[in-house]
Structures are given as C-alpha cells and as structure tokens.
PDB file of C-alpha atoms in Angstrom:
ATOM      1  CA  GLN A   1      89.081 198.279 103.017  1.00 76.00           C
ATOM      2  CA  VAL A   2      90.607 201.191 101.157  1.00 84.00           C
ATOM      3  CA  THR A   3      90.285 204.812 102.259  1.00 91.00           C
ATOM      4  CA  LEU A   4      90.326 207.511  99.583  1.00 94.00           C
ATOM      5  CA  VAL A   5      91.448 211.118  99.881  1.00 94.00           C
ATOM      6  CA  GLU A   6      90.956 213.493  96.952  1.00 96.00           C
ATOM      7  CA  SER A   7      92.906 216.689  96.456  1.00 96.00           C
ATOM      8  CA  GLY A   8      93.820 219.159  93.751  1.00 97.00           C
ATOM      9  CA  GLY A   9      90.578 221.003  93.219  1.00 98.00           C
ATOM     10  CA  GLY A  10      90.401 224.752  93.027  1.00 98.00           C
ATOM     11  CA  LEU A  11      89.209 227.822  91.176  1.00 98.00           C
ATOM     12  CA  VAL A  12      90.473 228.254  87.625  1.00 98.00           C
ATOM     13  CA  GLN A  13      89.528 230.050  84.448  1.00 98.00           C
ATOM     14  CA  ALA A  14      88.074 228.424  81.367  1.00 98.00           C
ATOM     15  CA  GLY A  15      90.803 226.826  79.307  1.00 98.00           C
ATOM     16  CA  ASP A  16      93.036 226.158  82.302  1.00 98.00           C
ATOM     17  CA  SER A  17      94.100 222.791  83.646  1.00 98.00           C
ATOM     18  CA  LEU A  18      93.937 220.990  86.965  1.00 98.00           C
ATOM     19  CA  ARG A  19      95.156 217.641  88.151  1.00 98.00           C
ATOM     20  CA  LEU A  20      93.116 215.871  90.780  1.00 98.00           C
ATOM     21  CA  SER A  21      94.683 213.218  92.976  1.00 98.00           C
ATOM     22  CA  CYS A  22      93.097 210.265  94.715  1.00 96.00           C
ATOM     23  CA  ALA A  23      95.396 208.729  97.287  1.00 95.00           C
ATOM     24  CA  ALA A  24      94.565 205.351  98.767  1.00 91.00           C
ATOM     25  CA  SER A  25      95.406 204.064 102.198  1.00 88.00           C
ATOM     26  CA  GLY A  26      94.591 200.916 104.089  1.00 83.00           C
ATOM     27  CA  ARG A  27      94.779 198.752 101.015  1.00 80.00           C
ATOM     28  CA  PRO A  28      96.532 199.107  97.677  1.00 81.00           C
ATOM     29  CA  PHE A  29      94.601 199.704  94.505  1.00 83.00           C
ATOM     30  CA  SER A  30      95.920 196.527  92.906  1.00 82.00           C
ATOM     31  CA  ASP A  31      92.586 194.674  92.977  1.00 85.00           C
ATOM     32  CA  TYR A  32      90.344 197.691  92.473  1.00 90.00           C
ATOM     33  CA  ALA A  33      88.359 199.482  89.880  1.00 94.00           C
ATOM     34  CA  VAL A  34      88.704 203.237  90.429  1.00 95.00           C
ATOM     35  CA  ALA A  35      86.493 205.929  88.995  1.00 97.00           C
ATOM     36  CA  TRP A  36      85.740 209.618  89.177  1.00 98.00           C
ATOM     37  CA  PHE A  37      82.222 210.967  89.498  1.00 98.00           C
ATOM     38  CA  ARG A  38      81.143 214.567  89.775  1.00 98.00           C
ATOM     39  CA  GLN A  39      78.114 216.434  91.006  1.00 98.00           C
ATOM     40  CA  ALA A  40      77.175 220.019  90.303  1.00 97.00           C
ATOM     41  CA  PRO A  41      74.646 221.904  92.455  1.00 91.00           C
ATOM     42  CA  GLY A  42      71.134 220.933  91.474  1.00 94.00           C
ATOM     43  CA  LYS A  43      72.383 218.231  89.127  1.00 95.00           C
ATOM     44  CA  GLU A  44      72.563 214.474  89.348  1.00 96.00           C
ATOM     45  CA  ARG A  45      75.861 212.852  90.033  1.00 96.00           C
ATOM     46  CA  GLU A  46      77.482 211.778  86.799  1.00 97.00           C
ATOM     47  CA  PHE A  47      80.233 209.453  85.728  1.00 97.00           C
ATOM     48  CA  VAL A  48      83.484 211.037  84.563  1.00 98.00           C
ATOM     49  CA  SER A  49      86.144 208.369  84.107  1.00 98.00           C
ATOM     50  CA  HIS A  50      87.131 204.865  85.116  1.00 96.00           C
ATOM     51  CA  LEU A  51      90.377 202.948  85.461  1.00 95.00           C
ATOM     52  CA  SER A  52      90.998 199.270  86.017  1.00 91.00           C
ATOM     53  CA  TRP A  53      94.129 199.265  88.135  1.00 86.00           C
ATOM     54  CA  SER A  54      95.361 195.833  87.228  1.00 84.00           C
ATOM     55  CA  ARG A  55      94.669 196.091  83.517  1.00 83.00           C
ATOM     56  CA  GLY A  56      95.202 199.802  83.047  1.00 84.00           C
ATOM     57  CA  MET A  57      92.054 200.014  80.973  1.00 91.00           C
ATOM     58  CA  THR A  58      90.269 203.350  80.971  1.00 95.00           C
ATOM     59  CA  ASN A  59      87.078 204.924  79.731  1.00 94.00           C
ATOM     60  CA  TYR A  60      85.509 208.367  79.792  1.00 97.00           C
ATOM     61  CA  ALA A  61      82.207 210.122  79.683  1.00 97.00           C
ATOM     62  CA  ASP A  62      81.539 211.771  76.344  1.00 97.00           C
ATOM     63  CA  ALA A  63      81.537 215.194  77.982  1.00 97.00           C
ATOM     64  CA  VAL A  64      85.193 214.907  78.988  1.00 98.00           C
ATOM     65  CA  LYS A  65      86.622 212.628  76.321  1.00 97.00           C
ATOM     66  CA  GLY A  66      89.706 214.136  74.751  1.00 97.00           C
ATOM     67  CA  ARG A  67      90.147 216.665  77.565  1.00 98.00           C
ATOM     68  CA  PHE A  68      90.511 214.538  80.700  1.00 98.00           C
ATOM     69  CA  THR A  69      92.957 211.719  81.319  1.00 98.00           C
ATOM     70  CA  ILE A  70      92.835 209.225  84.163  1.00 97.00           C
ATOM     71  CA  SER A  71      96.114 207.635  85.161  1.00 96.00           C
ATOM     72  CA  ARG A  72      97.848 205.790  87.962  1.00 93.00           C
ATOM     73  CA  ASP A  73     101.116 205.913  89.845  1.00 93.00           C
ATOM     74  CA  ARG A  74     101.817 202.431  91.114  1.00 88.00           C
ATOM     75  CA  ALA A  75     104.579 203.509  93.481  1.00 90.00           C
ATOM     76  CA  LYS A  76     102.407 206.154  95.141  1.00 92.00           C
ATOM     77  CA  ASN A  77      99.212 204.093  95.036  1.00 91.00           C
ATOM     78  CA  THR A  78      97.486 207.126  93.601  1.00 94.00           C
ATOM     79  CA  VAL A  79      95.044 207.756  90.787  1.00 96.00           C
ATOM     80  CA  TYR A  80      95.048 211.074  88.949  1.00 97.00           C
ATOM     81  CA  LEU A  81      92.567 212.918  86.817  1.00 98.00           C
ATOM     82  CA  GLN A  82      94.301 215.376  84.526  1.00 98.00           C
ATOM     83  CA  MET A  83      91.750 217.926  83.381  1.00 98.00           C
ATOM     84  CA  ASN A  84      92.672 220.127  80.446  1.00 98.00           C
ATOM     85  CA  SER A  85      90.722 222.741  78.526  1.00 98.00           C
ATOM     86  CA  LEU A  86      88.365 223.165  81.437  1.00 98.00           C
ATOM     87  CA  LYS A  87      84.924 224.578  80.795  1.00 98.00           C
ATOM     88  CA  PRO A  88      82.452 226.233  83.163  1.00 97.00           C
ATOM     89  CA  GLU A  89      80.220 223.182  82.829  1.00 97.00           C
ATOM     90  CA  ASP A  90      82.991 221.130  84.452  1.00 98.00           C
ATOM     91  CA  THR A  91      82.290 222.935  87.723  1.00 98.00           C
ATOM     92  CA  ALA A  92      81.347 220.322  90.307  1.00 98.00           C
ATOM     93  CA  VAL A  93      82.466 218.410  93.333  1.00 98.00           C
ATOM     94  CA  TYR A  94      84.622 215.580  92.078  1.00 98.00           C
ATOM     95  CA  TYR A  95      84.615 212.275  93.914  1.00 98.00           C
ATOM     96  CA  CYS A  96      87.049 209.421  93.701  1.00 97.00           C
ATOM     97  CA  VAL A  97      85.367 206.059  94.138  1.00 97.00           C
ATOM     98  CA  ALA A  98      86.596 202.498  94.276  1.00 95.00           C
ATOM     99  CA  VAL A  99      85.481 198.910  94.575  1.00 94.00           C
ATOM    100  CA  ASP A 100      87.073 195.502  94.519  1.00 91.00           C
ATOM    101  CA  SER A 101      86.922 194.705  90.832  1.00 88.00           C
ATOM    102  CA  ARG A 102      85.539 191.250  91.550  1.00 89.00           C
ATOM    103  CA  LEU A 103      82.375 192.843  92.928  1.00 91.00           C
ATOM    104  CA  ILE A 104      81.437 194.817  89.830  1.00 89.00           C
ATOM    105  CA  ILE A 105      78.082 193.922  88.354  1.00 90.00           C
ATOM    106  CA  GLY A 106      77.113 195.363  85.020  1.00 89.00           C
ATOM    107  CA  ARG A 107      78.757 198.535  83.732  1.00 92.00           C
ATOM    108  CA  VAL A 108      81.708 200.287  85.323  1.00 91.00           C
ATOM    109  CA  TRP A 109      79.983 203.660  85.001  1.00 93.00           C
ATOM    110  CA  ASP A 110      77.143 202.590  87.283  1.00 94.00           C
ATOM    111  CA  GLU A 111      77.774 204.350  90.589  1.00 94.00           C
ATOM    112  CA  ALA A 112      75.937 201.602  92.468  1.00 94.00           C
ATOM    113  CA  ASN A 113      78.969 199.394  91.902  1.00 94.00           C
ATOM    114  CA  TYR A 114      81.225 201.508  94.107  1.00 95.00           C
ATOM    115  CA  ASP A 115      81.279 200.987  97.847  1.00 93.00           C
ATOM    116  CA  THR A 116      84.080 203.373  98.819  1.00 94.00           C
ATOM    117  CA  TRP A 117      83.857 207.120  98.267  1.00 95.00           C
ATOM    118  CA  GLY A 118      86.249 209.933  98.978  1.00 96.00           C
ATOM    119  CA  GLN A 119      85.175 213.204 100.563  1.00 96.00           C
ATOM    120  CA  GLY A 120      85.183 215.102  97.289  1.00 97.00           C
ATOM    121  CA  THR A 121      87.150 218.068  96.005  1.00 97.00           C
ATOM    122  CA  GLN A 122      85.593 221.207  94.554  1.00 98.00           C
ATOM    123  CA  VAL A 123      86.444 222.284  91.032  1.00 98.00           C
ATOM    124  CA  THR A 124      85.184 225.682  89.931  1.00 98.00           C
ATOM    125  CA  VAL A 125      85.765 226.957  86.409  1.00 98.00           C
ATOM    126  CA  SER A 126      84.982 230.581  85.703  1.00 97.00           C
ATOM    127  CA  SER A 127      84.283 232.004  82.273  1.00 93.00           C
TER     128      SER A 127
END
C-alpha cells in the first residue's frame, strides 16, 4: 500500500507558475497509475492529469492541456504537476491519487479507479 503526500500549493497571481509534488512512501510507484484531481468549492471533483509510471504515458484534461505537465522522478519516487500560466479557474484543492495499474477498469480519468488519495494541497490563483 502506497501513502501519498502532496505539497507545493499556495497563493499566486494569474499567469504565475507552481509545481505540485506527490511523494510516495510505503511502496514505489513502479506498478502504479498516478493522477491528479482537483475540487473547487461548490464544484464537482474533476480530473486533471494522469501518468502511467511504468510506461511514462500521460494525458490531460482539456482545461489544462498545454499549460500543465505531469512528470516523474524515478530516484525520488515522486510525481510532479508543473502548472504554468495559471488562471483563477485553476483555484482548487489538488489531490494526488494512485492505484495499482492492474486494477484499472475503464478509463484512467474515472476517479472510481483510484483507491489511494493524498490529503490535498490548496492552490489559489488571484486575478
């Protein structure tokens, strides 16, 4: 069982950048699918980005495509979400989630696939 700890959130202005980190402990990410979801107050939780650790394959929600980049550091067993050109609508609590990739059913952007969630990190973008 992997334990996830997110960090890197904060308060920034529109157009600024942040890099979120998701550090894993207890088990390496080697067999996992890792994703970021976010939830704004009063809004449904939404998919942001996904990474297949073993394959390095990635995908993104349309709202962040071209601005956000998900990546991995194998040595640090950490997944990052680089967020550039931030907009006020990016304001949300961002969650790192993971699951053994063998357990995925259907689409990787379906949050029901993920059985391990981090505590979340707040990102606030002012205009």
